XYZ file of N, CA and C in Angstrom:
312
model
N -21.566 -250.168 -139.260
C -21.774 -250.180 -140.711
C -20.676 -249.290 -141.475
N -20.512 -248.034 -141.051
C -19.622 -247.162 -141.717
C -18.211 -247.702 -141.716
N -17.847 -248.373 -140.591
C -16.482 -248.911 -140.530
C -16.243 -250.058 -141.618
N -17.280 -250.767 -141.743
C -17.155 -251.920 -142.793
C -17.144 -251.318 -144.164
N -17.936 -250.306 -144.438
C -17.929 -249.738 -145.789
C -16.488 -249.103 -145.991
N -16.125 -248.321 -145.121
C -14.851 -247.523 -145.269
C -13.637 -248.630 -145.459
N -13.721 -249.699 -144.692
C -12.633 -250.760 -144.812
C -12.653 -251.321 -146.053
N -13.821 -251.721 -146.615
C -13.860 -252.261 -148.019
C -13.365 -251.277 -149.068
N -13.774 -249.968 -149.027
C -13.297 -249.061 -149.977
C -11.837 -248.899 -149.832
N -11.279 -248.841 -148.722
C -9.817 -248.628 -148.433
C -9.096 -249.845 -149.039
N -9.464 -250.935 -148.891
C -8.863 -252.215 -149.478
C -8.935 -252.109 -150.994
N -10.029 -251.714 -151.620
C -10.175 -251.648 -152.998
C -9.336 -250.435 -153.591
N -9.240 -249.458 -152.839
C -8.493 -248.236 -153.215
C -6.917 -248.616 -153.345
N -6.411 -249.434 -152.421
C -5.066 -249.905 -152.310
C -4.746 -250.745 -153.547
N -5.706 -251.419 -154.142
C -5.555 -252.207 -155.319
C -5.490 -251.548 -156.539
N -5.670 -250.293 -156.583
C -5.841 -249.497 -157.869
C -4.469 -249.322 -158.542
N -4.487 -249.449 -159.909
C -3.306 -249.257 -160.688
C -3.045 -247.641 -160.781
N -4.026 -246.883 -160.824
C -3.933 -245.468 -161.037
C -4.632 -244.790 -159.883
N -3.849 -244.372 -158.911
C -4.540 -243.832 -157.649
C -5.196 -242.472 -157.833
N -5.048 -241.857 -159.001
C -5.798 -240.680 -159.283
C -6.924 -240.736 -160.503
N -7.170 -242.042 -160.826
C -8.088 -242.232 -162.003
C -9.492 -242.188 -161.493
N -10.264 -242.601 -162.506
C -11.830 -242.575 -162.125
C -12.199 -243.326 -161.008
N -11.620 -244.634 -160.882
C -12.079 -245.329 -159.739
C -11.670 -244.867 -158.384
N -10.626 -244.203 -158.311
C -10.179 -243.510 -157.138
C -11.074 -242.458 -156.726
N -11.587 -241.687 -157.644
C -12.593 -240.584 -157.297
C -13.907 -241.286 -156.965
N -14.205 -242.332 -157.718
C -15.617 -243.152 -157.351
C -15.492 -243.583 -155.897
N -14.377 -244.075 -155.463
C -14.170 -244.571 -154.188
C -14.261 -243.472 -153.237
N -13.733 -242.289 -153.432
C -13.810 -241.195 -152.718
C -15.246 -240.770 -152.420
N -15.936 -240.664 -153.537
C -17.302 -240.270 -153.471
C -18.144 -241.423 -152.686
N -17.869 -242.616 -152.930
C -18.606 -243.809 -152.244
C -18.251 -243.724 -150.708
N -17.124 -243.490 -150.242
C -16.883 -243.441 -148.927
C -17.547 -242.314 -148.265
N -17.728 -241.244 -148.974
C -18.452 -240.111 -148.359
C -20.044 -240.456 -148.362
N -20.642 -240.981 -149.446
C -22.151 -241.029 -149.526
C -22.623 -242.362 -148.881
N -21.826 -243.469 -149.005
C -22.457 -244.862 -148.639
C -22.914 -244.833 -147.208
N -22.217 -244.420 -146.295
C -22.797 -244.392 -144.843
C -24.090 -243.606 -144.676
N -24.154 -242.456 -145.345
C -25.369 -241.664 -145.250
C -26.498 -242.246 -145.959
N -26.229 -242.936 -147.101
C -27.287 -243.588 -147.766
C -27.735 -244.837 -147.020
N -26.950 -245.604 -146.442
C -27.148 -246.734 -145.695
C -28.023 -246.383 -144.498
N -27.566 -245.358 -143.853
C -28.427 -244.957 -142.764
C -29.843 -244.501 -143.206
N -29.785 -243.712 -144.274
C -31.120 -243.277 -144.787
C -32.125 -244.404 -145.140
N -31.525 -245.444 -145.942
C -32.379 -246.468 -146.387
C -32.764 -247.442 -145.287
N -31.719 -247.807 -144.306
C -31.985 -248.825 -143.315
C -32.166 -248.207 -141.989
N -32.044 -247.022 -141.678
C -32.233 -246.340 -140.472
C -33.591 -246.246 -139.861
N -33.878 -245.730 -138.693
C -35.220 -245.746 -138.150
C -36.068 -244.536 -138.619
N -35.379 -243.470 -139.211
C -36.218 -242.281 -139.540
C -36.899 -242.443 -141.016
N -38.163 -242.381 -140.810
C -38.886 -242.513 -142.119
C -38.650 -241.356 -143.124
N -38.485 -240.190 -142.489
C -38.357 -238.930 -143.508
C -36.929 -239.119 -144.326
N -36.030 -239.675 -143.719
C -34.761 -239.865 -144.310
C -34.876 -240.958 -145.403
N -35.603 -241.974 -145.028
C -35.862 -243.199 -145.960
C -36.591 -242.633 -147.247
N -37.649 -241.758 -147.002
C -38.276 -241.179 -148.220
C -37.406 -240.435 -149.020
N -36.585 -239.566 -148.358
C -35.573 -238.702 -149.115
C -34.645 -239.567 -149.946
N -34.129 -240.681 -149.302
C -33.286 -241.531 -150.085
C -33.894 -242.235 -151.318
N -35.155 -242.685 -151.119
C -35.806 -243.224 -152.135
C -36.101 -242.239 -153.194
N -36.427 -241.070 -152.872
C -36.577 -239.947 -153.939
C -35.343 -239.730 -154.659
N -34.215 -239.623 -153.994
C -32.895 -239.554 -154.607
C -32.621 -240.783 -155.595
N -32.844 -241.981 -155.071
C -32.534 -243.092 -155.897
C -33.437 -243.029 -157.163
N -34.687 -242.657 -156.985
C -35.598 -242.579 -158.168
C -35.127 -241.645 -159.166
N -34.580 -240.515 -158.694
C -34.128 -239.485 -159.629
C -32.813 -239.921 -160.331
N -32.008 -240.679 -159.608
C -30.797 -241.146 -160.339
C -31.219 -242.135 -161.479
N -32.135 -242.986 -161.173
C -32.657 -244.090 -162.202
C -33.341 -243.268 -163.290
N -33.996 -242.210 -163.061
C -34.692 -241.297 -164.069
C -33.597 -240.781 -165.021
N -32.634 -240.182 -164.472
C -31.537 -239.704 -165.222
C -31.009 -240.691 -166.099
N -30.608 -241.781 -165.682
C -30.105 -242.993 -166.368
C -31.013 -243.435 -167.488
N -32.335 -243.416 -167.221
C -33.200 -243.848 -168.264
C -33.361 -242.756 -169.343
N -33.434 -241.381 -168.979
C -33.408 -240.444 -169.930
C -32.160 -240.396 -170.773
N -31.068 -240.649 -170.136
C -29.804 -240.606 -171.025
C -29.831 -241.669 -172.151
N -30.463 -242.817 -171.828
C -30.542 -243.826 -172.745
C -31.818 -243.922 -173.583
N -32.770 -243.043 -173.451
C -33.893 -242.880 -174.203
C -33.663 -242.076 -175.471
N -33.728 -242.770 -176.614
C -33.539 -242.158 -177.767
C -34.468 -241.024 -178.141
N -35.670 -241.007 -177.624
C -36.575 -239.830 -177.695
C -36.231 -238.657 -176.998
N -35.386 -238.729 -176.045
C -34.957 -237.705 -175.142
C -33.531 -237.136 -175.387
N -32.759 -238.189 -175.593
C -31.320 -237.819 -175.900
C -30.913 -238.103 -177.338
N -30.305 -237.046 -177.956
C -29.886 -237.206 -179.301
C -28.389 -237.874 -179.466
N -28.307 -238.875 -180.010
C -27.103 -239.523 -180.314
C -26.472 -239.218 -181.680
N -26.869 -238.122 -182.316
C -26.479 -237.719 -183.619
C -25.029 -237.208 -183.748
N -24.570 -236.700 -182.780
C -23.140 -236.270 -182.758
C -22.732 -235.876 -181.257
N -21.494 -235.744 -181.045
C -20.975 -235.549 -179.590
C -21.673 -234.290 -179.012
N -21.698 -233.270 -179.771
C -22.165 -232.029 -179.128
C -23.638 -232.085 -178.690
N -24.509 -232.823 -179.588
C -25.882 -232.841 -179.160
C -26.056 -233.817 -178.017
N -25.307 -234.876 -178.053
C -25.240 -235.882 -176.880
C -24.840 -235.168 -175.628
N -23.746 -234.491 -175.652
C -23.248 -233.810 -174.468
C -24.453 -232.701 -173.851
N -25.018 -232.016 -175.030
C -25.998 -231.003 -174.446
C -27.168 -231.592 -173.799
N -27.605 -232.800 -174.451
C -28.704 -233.419 -173.889
C -28.467 -234.094 -172.543
N -27.358 -234.658 -172.363
C -26.983 -235.199 -171.043
C -26.898 -234.218 -170.016
N -26.161 -233.046 -170.412
C -26.098 -232.014 -169.349
C -27.443 -231.464 -169.076
N -28.296 -231.293 -170.050
C -29.726 -230.688 -169.701
C -30.408 -231.677 -168.785
N -30.388 -233.020 -169.111
C -31.039 -234.038 -168.181
C -30.527 -233.889 -166.788
N -29.314 -233.786 -166.613
C -28.610 -233.880 -165.385
C -28.922 -232.630 -164.563
N -28.935 -231.381 -165.344
C -29.307 -230.165 -164.731
C -30.797 -230.196 -164.311
N -31.706 -230.584 -165.137
C -33.004 -230.548 -164.694
C -33.353 -231.404 -163.500
N -32.793 -232.711 -163.512
C -32.972 -233.427 -162.333
C -32.242 -232.987 -161.053
N -31.098 -232.396 -161.248
C -30.468 -231.860 -160.048
C -31.203 -230.667 -159.403
N -31.893 -229.922 -160.236
C -32.756 -228.820 -159.632
C -33.847 -229.368 -158.919
N -34.527 -230.497 -159.391
C -35.599 -231.076 -158.665
C -35.108 -231.674 -157.371
N -33.963 -232.320 -157.340
C -33.416 -232.836 -156.149
C -33.077 -231.898 -155.163
N -32.523 -230.776 -155.640
C -32.108 -229.643 -154.762
C -33.308 -228.999 -154.164
N -34.373 -228.865 -154.878
C -35.609 -228.327 -154.297
C -36.108 -229.186 -153.345
N -36.114 -230.603 -153.598
C -36.743 -231.500 -152.557
C -35.822 -231.444 -151.259
N -34.522 -231.488 -151.478
C -33.601 -231.452 -150.278
C -33.847 -230.196 -149.559
N -34.128 -229.068 -150.194
C -34.268 -227.813 -149.461
C -35.571 -227.859 -148.732
N -36.603 -228.455 -149.261
C -37.934 -228.540 -148.751
C -37.788 -229.587 -147.438
N -37.105 -230.610 -147.567
C -37.004 -231.543 -146.570
C -36.169 -231.189 -145.447
N -35.213 -230.406 -145.747
C -34.215 -229.933 -144.671
C -34.569 -228.596 -143.887
N -35.661 -227.953 -144.392
C -36.051 -226.669 -143.902
C -37.124 -226.887 -142.783
């Protein structure tokens, strides 16, 4: 599975117009994360599956909070940036605590 993912990402990376742009960085992150996430979601270990679903749920929560007008202020760039950063920090701390608990 890892080889298939890496092969696809390698092909997509070769087609990029800007090899140092956002998509190149996204592909780098994807090539590192995808095999682990696939193994976690599809593999035989229930503890890894639960951890992956916890991570997925938190990513969705961050996205929902960013687009929730009662949580994120869109009044100006500074407020927007502050609220997005606070949302990401809060959720990152929760994920970090969960990872620490799961891996100890």
